[in-house]
């Protein structure tokens, strides 16, 4: 055996022993642990199994604020990266800049990804002109989820303005219901903040503050007003909100305990998983004031550099399956999101899915599509985390609205 061959073999053995990944198997790190999310993971696992690819599950609970990225960092530092990792926006770019991600260009060219993946997603799936991640969906964060029976009982129509939204929550509260189901976790606070910033300031302001990080916008009266709306929302959550998982908040709307939840459309996955139908037992509408805009995030699978050829093949098989039109439909029906391809007909989707697809296309065409700050698509993780701290401290009463806006300016400046 030549020295080269020996080296290759020992590298392969090392890769196998450190990753514990057998031939034709993927180890997937993700934070999809709620009922609806687990069902969505099931569609991917089954699709891969049908192609003879095994699945080693590596779930990290905690929703959008899970420690998945910390776990990942530890694994990579130990020389033991998982084969595929659920990842959002700017994190993909950070890992690509480190040279940690595999190049998917050949597969992308063969399957024409350039032509079907929208530009807003390609901005994150590619680095330096090369494909480094396979997008599985598009979620958006500016949704309200509502219990239809409760709306009927309270005589509430879908609100079309902030004032009507507040009036609806007042009516729910007066009737002894929880007006707004919410879980007090930094990422959930940040998720509703996305919509308050967009609702008060509109698209140009969202761009200036959340994407361009303009200190004048961050510290403006408009931002103070966004924080004041957060205070209004804070007044409508129940006493036990602190630390509650997002899916338990969704369950409160499902079981009629609460009227509304402001949450990304992964919440729809919980309604669907409970056997409920959009437009019947539950309704979705855009957070009043944000109509015409979409704050999006896209779950992508970043493929890490691995040396074992069998693992590389499994990665490509997974990326190929993820982008296939059939899978994009099957997965997103369950997940609550919409496809990451522009060529999928919407007729198989429910009322919320069809609305989501149409509004996404419209927003993309009209300059109304923006990355969600809360979900890593507006600015890099360091800035995002700095924003989380201020938003959560304010939500929990540490700052008044004016102080929060001033703190936001300082925190963002330090984080850059
Ligand atoms: C992800 C969703 C996930 C949600 C809650 C978001 O950041 O994009 O896929 O369902 O977090 O866990």
Coordinates of C-alpha atoms and ligand atoms in Angstrom, one line a residue:
X1 CA 0.0 0.0 0.0
X2 CA 1.4 3.4 -0.9
X3 CA 1.9 6.0 1.7
X4 CA -0.8 8.2 0.1
X5 CA -3.3 5.4 0.3
X6 CA -2.4 4.6 3.9
X7 CA -3.0 8.3 4.7
X8 CA -6.3 8.3 3.0
X9 CA -7.4 5.2 4.8
X10 CA -6.4 6.4 8.2
X11 CA -8.2 9.7 7.5
X12 CA -11.3 7.8 6.6
X13 CA -11.1 5.6 9.7
X14 CA -10.5 8.7 11.8
X15 CA -13.5 10.4 10.2
X16 CA -15.6 7.4 11.0
X17 CA -14.5 6.9 14.5
X18 CA -14.8 10.6 15.5
X19 CA -18.2 11.3 13.8
X20 CA -19.6 7.8 14.4
X21 CA -21.4 8.2 11.1
X22 CA -21.7 4.9 9.1
X23 CA -21.7 4.8 5.3
X24 CA -24.8 6.4 3.7
X25 CA -25.9 8.0 6.9
X26 CA -26.3 11.7 7.8
X27 CA -26.0 13.1 11.3
X28 CA -28.3 16.1 11.4
X29 CA -28.2 18.8 14.1
X30 CA -31.4 20.8 14.4
X31 CA -33.8 22.5 16.8
X32 CA -37.0 21.0 15.5
X33 CA -38.4 19.4 18.7
X34 CA -42.0 20.6 19.0
X35 CA -44.8 18.3 17.8
X36 CA -45.2 20.0 14.4
X37 CA -41.5 20.3 14.0
X38 CA -40.9 16.7 14.8
X39 CA -43.5 15.7 12.2
X40 CA -41.7 17.8 9.6
X41 CA -38.4 16.2 10.5
X42 CA -40.1 12.9 10.0
X43 CA -40.9 13.7 6.4
X44 CA -37.2 14.4 5.7
X45 CA -36.1 11.2 7.6
X46 CA -38.6 9.1 5.6
X47 CA -37.6 10.7 2.3
X48 CA -33.9 9.9 2.9
X49 CA -34.7 6.4 4.2
X50 CA -36.5 5.7 0.9
X51 CA -33.3 6.5 -0.8
X52 CA -31.3 4.3 1.5
X53 CA -29.8 7.0 3.6
X54 CA -29.8 6.6 7.4
X55 CA -30.5 9.3 9.9
X56 CA -28.7 10.1 13.1
X57 CA -30.7 12.6 15.0
X58 CA -29.1 15.4 16.9
X59 CA -31.9 17.6 18.3
X60 CA -31.2 20.6 20.5
X61 CA -34.4 21.9 22.2
X62 CA -35.1 25.6 22.7
X63 CA -36.7 26.8 19.5
X64 CA -35.3 29.8 17.7
X65 CA -33.2 30.5 20.8
X66 CA -31.8 27.0 21.2
X67 CA -28.1 26.4 21.9
X68 CA -27.7 24.6 18.6
X69 CA -25.0 27.0 17.4
X70 CA -23.1 26.6 20.7
X71 CA -23.3 22.8 20.4
X72 CA -22.2 23.0 16.9
X73 CA -19.2 25.2 17.8
X74 CA -18.1 22.6 20.4
X75 CA -18.4 19.8 17.9
X76 CA -16.4 21.6 15.2
X77 CA -13.7 22.6 17.7
X78 CA -13.4 19.0 18.6
X79 CA -12.9 18.1 14.9
X80 CA -16.2 16.3 14.9
X81 CA -18.7 18.3 12.8
X82 CA -22.1 16.8 12.1
X83 CA -22.8 16.2 8.4
X84 CA -25.7 18.6 8.1
X85 CA -26.9 21.4 10.3
X86 CA -30.1 23.4 10.3
X87 CA -28.9 27.0 10.0
X88 CA -30.2 30.5 9.5
X89 CA -29.0 33.5 7.4
X90 CA -25.9 35.2 8.7
X91 CA -24.7 32.1 10.6
X92 CA -24.3 30.3 7.3
X93 CA -22.2 33.2 6.0
X94 CA -20.0 33.1 9.2
X95 CA -19.3 29.3 8.9
X96 CA -18.7 29.7 5.2
X97 CA -16.2 32.5 5.9
X98 CA -14.3 30.0 8.2
X99 CA -14.1 27.6 5.3
X100 CA -16.1 25.0 7.2
X101 CA -18.8 24.3 4.6
X102 CA -18.8 21.9 1.7
X103 CA -19.1 23.2 -1.8
X104 CA -22.5 22.2 -3.4
X105 CA -21.9 23.9 -6.8
X106 CA -21.9 20.8 -9.0
X107 CA -25.2 19.6 -7.6
X108 CA -26.7 23.1 -7.8
X109 CA -25.7 23.4 -11.4
X110 CA -27.0 19.9 -12.3
X111 CA -30.4 20.7 -10.7
X112 CA -30.6 24.4 -11.7
X113 CA -30.9 25.8 -8.2
X114 CA -29.9 29.3 -9.5
X115 CA -33.1 29.5 -11.5
X116 CA -35.6 28.4 -8.9
X117 CA -34.3 29.6 -5.5
X118 CA -35.3 33.2 -4.9
X119 CA -32.5 35.8 -4.8
X120 CA -33.3 36.7 -1.2
X121 CA -32.5 33.1 -0.2
X122 CA -29.5 32.7 -2.5
X123 CA -27.9 35.7 -0.7
X124 CA -27.6 33.3 2.3
X125 CA -27.2 29.9 0.6
X126 CA -24.2 31.1 -1.4
X127 CA -20.9 32.4 -0.2
X128 CA -18.3 34.1 -2.5
X129 CA -20.4 32.8 -5.4
X130 CA -20.5 29.2 -4.3
X131 CA -23.4 27.2 -3.0
X132 CA -22.8 26.1 0.7
X133 CA -26.3 25.4 1.9
X134 CA -29.6 23.8 0.8
X135 CA -32.7 25.9 1.6
X136 CA -35.7 23.9 2.8
X137 CA -38.3 26.6 3.3
X138 CA -39.3 30.2 3.8
X139 CA -40.9 31.2 7.1
X140 CA -42.1 34.6 8.0
X141 CA -42.4 36.2 11.4
X142 CA -45.1 38.9 11.0
X143 CA -48.1 36.6 11.5
X144 CA -50.9 36.6 14.1
X145 CA -52.5 33.1 14.9
X146 CA -56.0 33.3 16.2
X147 CA -58.6 31.0 17.6
X148 CA -61.7 31.2 15.4
X149 CA -64.3 30.0 18.0
X150 CA -63.0 32.6 20.5
X151 CA -63.2 35.4 17.8
X152 CA -66.8 34.4 17.1
X153 CA -67.7 34.2 20.8
X154 CA -66.3 37.7 21.3
X155 CA -67.7 39.1 18.1
X156 CA -64.3 40.0 16.7
X157 CA -63.4 40.4 13.0
X158 CA -59.8 40.1 11.8
X159 CA -58.3 43.4 12.9
X160 CA -56.9 45.6 10.2
X161 CA -55.2 48.3 12.2
X162 CA -53.2 48.5 15.4
X163 CA -56.1 50.1 17.3
X164 CA -58.5 47.3 16.2
X165 CA -55.9 44.7 17.3
X166 CA -55.6 46.3 20.7
X167 CA -59.4 46.6 21.0
X168 CA -59.7 42.8 20.2
X169 CA -57.3 42.0 22.9
X170 CA -59.1 44.2 25.4
X171 CA -62.3 42.3 24.6
X172 CA -60.7 39.0 25.2
X173 CA -59.2 40.1 28.5
X174 CA -62.6 41.6 29.6
X175 CA -64.2 38.2 28.9
X176 CA -61.6 36.4 31.1
X177 CA -59.4 35.0 28.4
X178 CA -55.7 35.4 27.8
X179 CA -55.5 38.0 25.1
X180 CA -51.9 37.3 23.8
X181 CA -50.2 33.9 24.2
X182 CA -46.5 34.5 24.6
X183 CA -43.5 32.8 25.9
X184 CA -41.0 35.1 27.7
X185 CA -37.8 34.0 26.0
X186 CA -35.4 36.4 24.3
X187 CA -36.0 35.0 20.8
X188 CA -39.7 35.1 21.2
X189 CA -39.6 38.7 22.5
X190 CA -37.4 39.6 19.5
X191 CA -39.9 37.8 17.1
X192 CA -42.7 40.1 18.1
X193 CA -40.4 43.1 18.1
X194 CA -39.7 42.5 14.3
X195 CA -43.4 43.3 13.7
X196 CA -43.5 46.3 16.0
X197 CA -40.6 47.9 14.2
X198 CA -42.1 47.2 10.8
X199 CA -45.6 48.2 11.9
X200 CA -44.6 51.5 13.4
X201 CA -41.8 52.5 11.0
X202 CA -42.6 50.8 7.7
X203 CA -40.2 49.2 5.3
X204 CA -37.6 52.0 4.9
X205 CA -37.4 52.4 8.7
X206 CA -37.0 48.6 9.2
X207 CA -34.2 48.6 6.6
X208 CA -32.4 51.6 8.2
X209 CA -32.7 50.3 11.8
X210 CA -32.5 46.5 11.6
X211 CA -30.4 45.9 8.4
X212 CA -28.3 49.1 8.0
X213 CA -28.0 49.6 11.7
X214 CA -28.2 53.3 11.3
X215 CA -27.8 54.8 14.9
X216 CA -30.2 57.7 14.0
X217 CA -32.9 55.1 13.2
X218 CA -32.1 52.9 16.2
X219 CA -32.4 55.8 18.6
X220 CA -35.3 57.6 16.9
X221 CA -38.7 58.5 18.2
X222 CA -40.1 55.8 15.9
X223 CA -38.0 53.2 17.7
X224 CA -39.3 54.6 21.0
X225 CA -42.8 54.0 19.7
X226 CA -42.0 50.5 18.7
X227 CA -40.9 49.8 22.3
X228 CA -44.1 51.4 23.5
X229 CA -46.1 48.9 21.5
X230 CA -44.0 46.2 23.1
X231 CA -45.3 47.5 26.4
X232 CA -48.8 47.4 25.2
X233 CA -48.3 43.8 24.2
X234 CA -46.7 43.0 27.5
X235 CA -49.9 44.2 29.2
X236 CA -51.9 41.5 27.4
X237 CA -49.8 38.4 28.3
X238 CA -50.7 36.2 31.3
X239 CA -48.7 36.0 34.5
X240 CA -47.1 32.7 33.7
X241 CA -45.5 33.8 30.4
X242 CA -41.9 33.8 31.6
X243 CA -39.8 31.1 30.0
X244 CA -42.7 29.4 28.3
X245 CA -41.9 27.5 25.1
X246 CA -43.4 28.9 22.0
X247 CA -45.3 25.8 21.2
X248 CA -47.0 25.8 24.6
X249 CA -48.1 29.4 23.8
X250 CA -49.5 28.1 20.5
X251 CA -51.3 25.3 22.5
X252 CA -53.1 28.1 24.5
X253 CA -54.6 29.4 21.2
X254 CA -55.3 25.9 20.0
X255 CA -57.3 25.0 23.2
X256 CA -59.1 28.3 23.4
X257 CA -57.4 29.6 26.5
X258 CA -55.9 32.5 24.5
X259 CA -57.1 34.6 21.6
X260 CA -53.9 35.5 19.6
X261 CA -50.3 34.6 19.3
X262 CA -47.8 36.6 17.2
X263 CA -45.3 34.1 15.9
X264 CA -43.6 32.8 12.8
X265 CA -45.6 30.3 10.7
X266 CA -43.9 27.4 12.3
X267 CA -46.9 27.9 14.7
X268 CA -49.1 26.7 11.9
X269 CA -47.3 23.4 12.1
X270 CA -48.7 23.0 15.7
X271 CA -52.3 23.7 14.6
X272 CA -51.9 21.2 11.7
X273 CA -50.3 18.6 14.0
X274 CA -53.4 19.0 16.3
X275 CA -55.6 18.2 13.3
X276 CA -57.0 21.7 12.8
X277 CA -57.6 23.5 9.5
X278 CA -56.6 27.0 8.5
X279 CA -59.7 29.1 8.0
X280 CA -61.8 26.8 10.1
X281 CA -60.6 26.3 13.7
X282 CA -57.8 28.8 13.4
X283 CA -57.0 31.9 11.3
X284 CA -53.8 33.7 10.3
X285 CA -53.4 37.3 9.3
X286 CA -50.5 39.7 9.1
X287 CA -49.6 41.7 12.3
X288 CA -51.8 44.8 11.8
X289 CA -49.6 47.6 10.4
X290 CA -47.2 45.2 8.6
X291 CA -49.6 44.3 5.7
X292 CA -47.8 44.3 2.4
X293 CA -44.4 43.4 4.0
X294 CA -42.9 40.1 4.9
X295 CA -40.1 39.6 7.4
X296 CA -38.7 36.2 6.5
X297 CA -36.3 33.6 7.5
X298 CA -35.2 30.4 5.7
X299 CA -34.1 27.2 7.3
X300 CA -31.2 25.8 5.3
X301 CA -29.0 22.8 5.7
X302 CA -25.4 23.7 5.8
X303 CA -23.2 20.8 4.9
X304 CA -20.0 20.6 6.8
X305 CA -16.7 19.5 5.2
X306 CA -16.2 15.8 5.9
X307 CA -13.5 13.6 4.5
X308 CA -15.3 10.3 4.3
X309 CA -16.5 9.9 0.7
X310 CA -19.6 7.9 1.8
X311 CA -20.6 10.8 4.1
X312 CA -20.0 13.2 1.3
X313 CA -22.3 11.2 -1.0
X314 CA -24.9 11.1 1.8
X315 CA -24.7 14.9 2.1
X316 CA -25.3 15.4 -1.6
X317 CA -28.2 13.0 -1.6
X318 CA -29.7 14.9 1.3
X319 CA -29.2 18.3 -0.4
X320 CA -30.7 16.9 -3.6
X321 CA -33.8 15.5 -1.7
X322 CA -34.3 18.8 0.2
X323 CA -34.5 20.8 -3.0
X324 CA -36.7 18.4 -4.9
X325 CA -40.2 19.8 -5.7
X326 CA -42.0 16.8 -4.1
X327 CA -40.1 17.2 -0.9
X328 CA -40.6 20.9 -0.7
X329 CA -44.4 20.4 -0.8
X330 CA -44.5 17.5 1.6
X331 CA -42.2 19.1 4.2
X332 CA -43.7 22.6 4.1
X333 CA -47.3 21.4 4.4
X334 CA -46.3 20.0 7.7
X335 CA -43.8 22.6 8.8
X336 CA -46.1 25.6 8.3
X337 CA -43.6 27.3 6.0
X338 CA -43.7 27.8 2.2
X339 CA -41.3 26.3 -0.4
X340 CA -37.8 27.7 -1.0
X341 CA -38.5 27.3 -4.8
X342 CA -40.5 29.7 -6.9
X343 CA -41.8 27.1 -9.3
X344 CA -44.1 25.2 -6.9
X345 CA -47.9 25.5 -7.4
X346 CA -49.7 26.7 -4.3
X347 CA -52.9 24.6 -4.8
X348 CA -51.9 21.9 -2.4
X349 CA -51.4 24.4 0.4
X350 CA -54.0 25.5 2.9
X351 CA -55.5 29.0 3.1
X352 CA -52.6 30.3 5.2
X353 CA -50.0 28.6 3.0
X354 CA -51.5 30.0 -0.2
X355 CA -51.7 33.5 1.4
X356 CA -48.1 33.1 2.5
X357 CA -46.9 32.1 -0.9
X358 CA -48.7 34.9 -2.7
X359 CA -47.6 37.6 -0.2
X360 CA -44.0 36.4 -0.3
X361 CA -44.0 36.8 -4.1
X362 CA -45.7 40.2 -3.9
X363 CA -43.3 41.4 -1.2
X364 CA -40.3 40.2 -3.2
X365 CA -41.5 42.1 -6.3
X366 CA -42.5 45.3 -4.5
X367 CA -39.5 45.8 -2.2
X368 CA -41.5 44.6 0.8
X369 CA -39.4 41.5 1.7
X370 CA -36.9 41.9 4.6
X371 CA -34.9 39.5 6.6
X372 CA -36.1 38.8 10.1
X373 CA -33.8 40.3 12.8
X374 CA -35.1 37.8 15.4
X375 CA -34.2 34.9 13.1
X376 CA -30.8 35.8 11.9
X377 CA -31.6 37.3 8.5
X378 CA -31.2 41.0 9.1
X379 CA -27.8 41.3 10.8
X380 CA -24.9 39.1 12.1
X381 CA -25.3 37.0 15.2
X382 CA -23.3 39.4 17.5
X383 CA -25.6 42.3 16.6
X384 CA -28.7 40.1 16.8
X385 CA -27.8 38.9 20.3
X386 CA -27.0 42.5 21.4
X387 CA -30.5 43.5 20.2
X388 CA -32.1 40.5 22.0
X389 CA -30.6 41.6 25.3
X390 CA -32.1 45.1 25.1
X391 CA -35.5 44.0 23.8
X392 CA -35.8 41.4 26.6
X393 CA -34.6 43.7 29.3
X394 CA -37.2 46.3 28.2
X395 CA -40.0 43.7 27.9
X396 CA -39.3 42.6 31.5
X397 CA -39.5 46.2 32.7
X398 CA -35.8 47.0 33.2
X399 CA -35.9 50.0 30.8
X400 CA -38.6 52.4 29.7
X401 CA -39.1 52.8 26.0
X402 CA -36.9 55.9 25.6
X403 CA -34.0 54.2 27.5
X404 CA -34.5 51.0 25.5
X405 CA -34.0 52.9 22.2
X406 CA -30.9 54.6 23.6
X407 CA -29.5 51.3 24.9
X408 CA -30.2 49.7 21.5
X409 CA -27.9 52.3 19.9
X410 CA -25.1 51.6 22.3
X411 CA -25.5 47.8 22.3
X412 CA -25.4 47.7 18.5
X413 CA -22.4 50.0 18.3
X414 CA -20.4 47.8 20.8
X415 CA -21.4 44.5 19.0
X416 CA -20.1 45.7 15.6
Ligands
LIG1 C1 -36.8 28.3 12.7 C2 -38.0 27.4 12.6 C3 -38.4 26.8 13.9 C4 -38.6 28.0 14.9 C5 -38.9 27.5 16.3 C6 -37.0 29.3 13.8 O1 -35.8 30.0 14.0 O2 -36.5 28.9 11.5 O3 -37.8 26.4 11.6 O4 -39.6 26.1 13.8 O5 -37.3 28.6 15.0 O6 -38.2 26.4 16.8

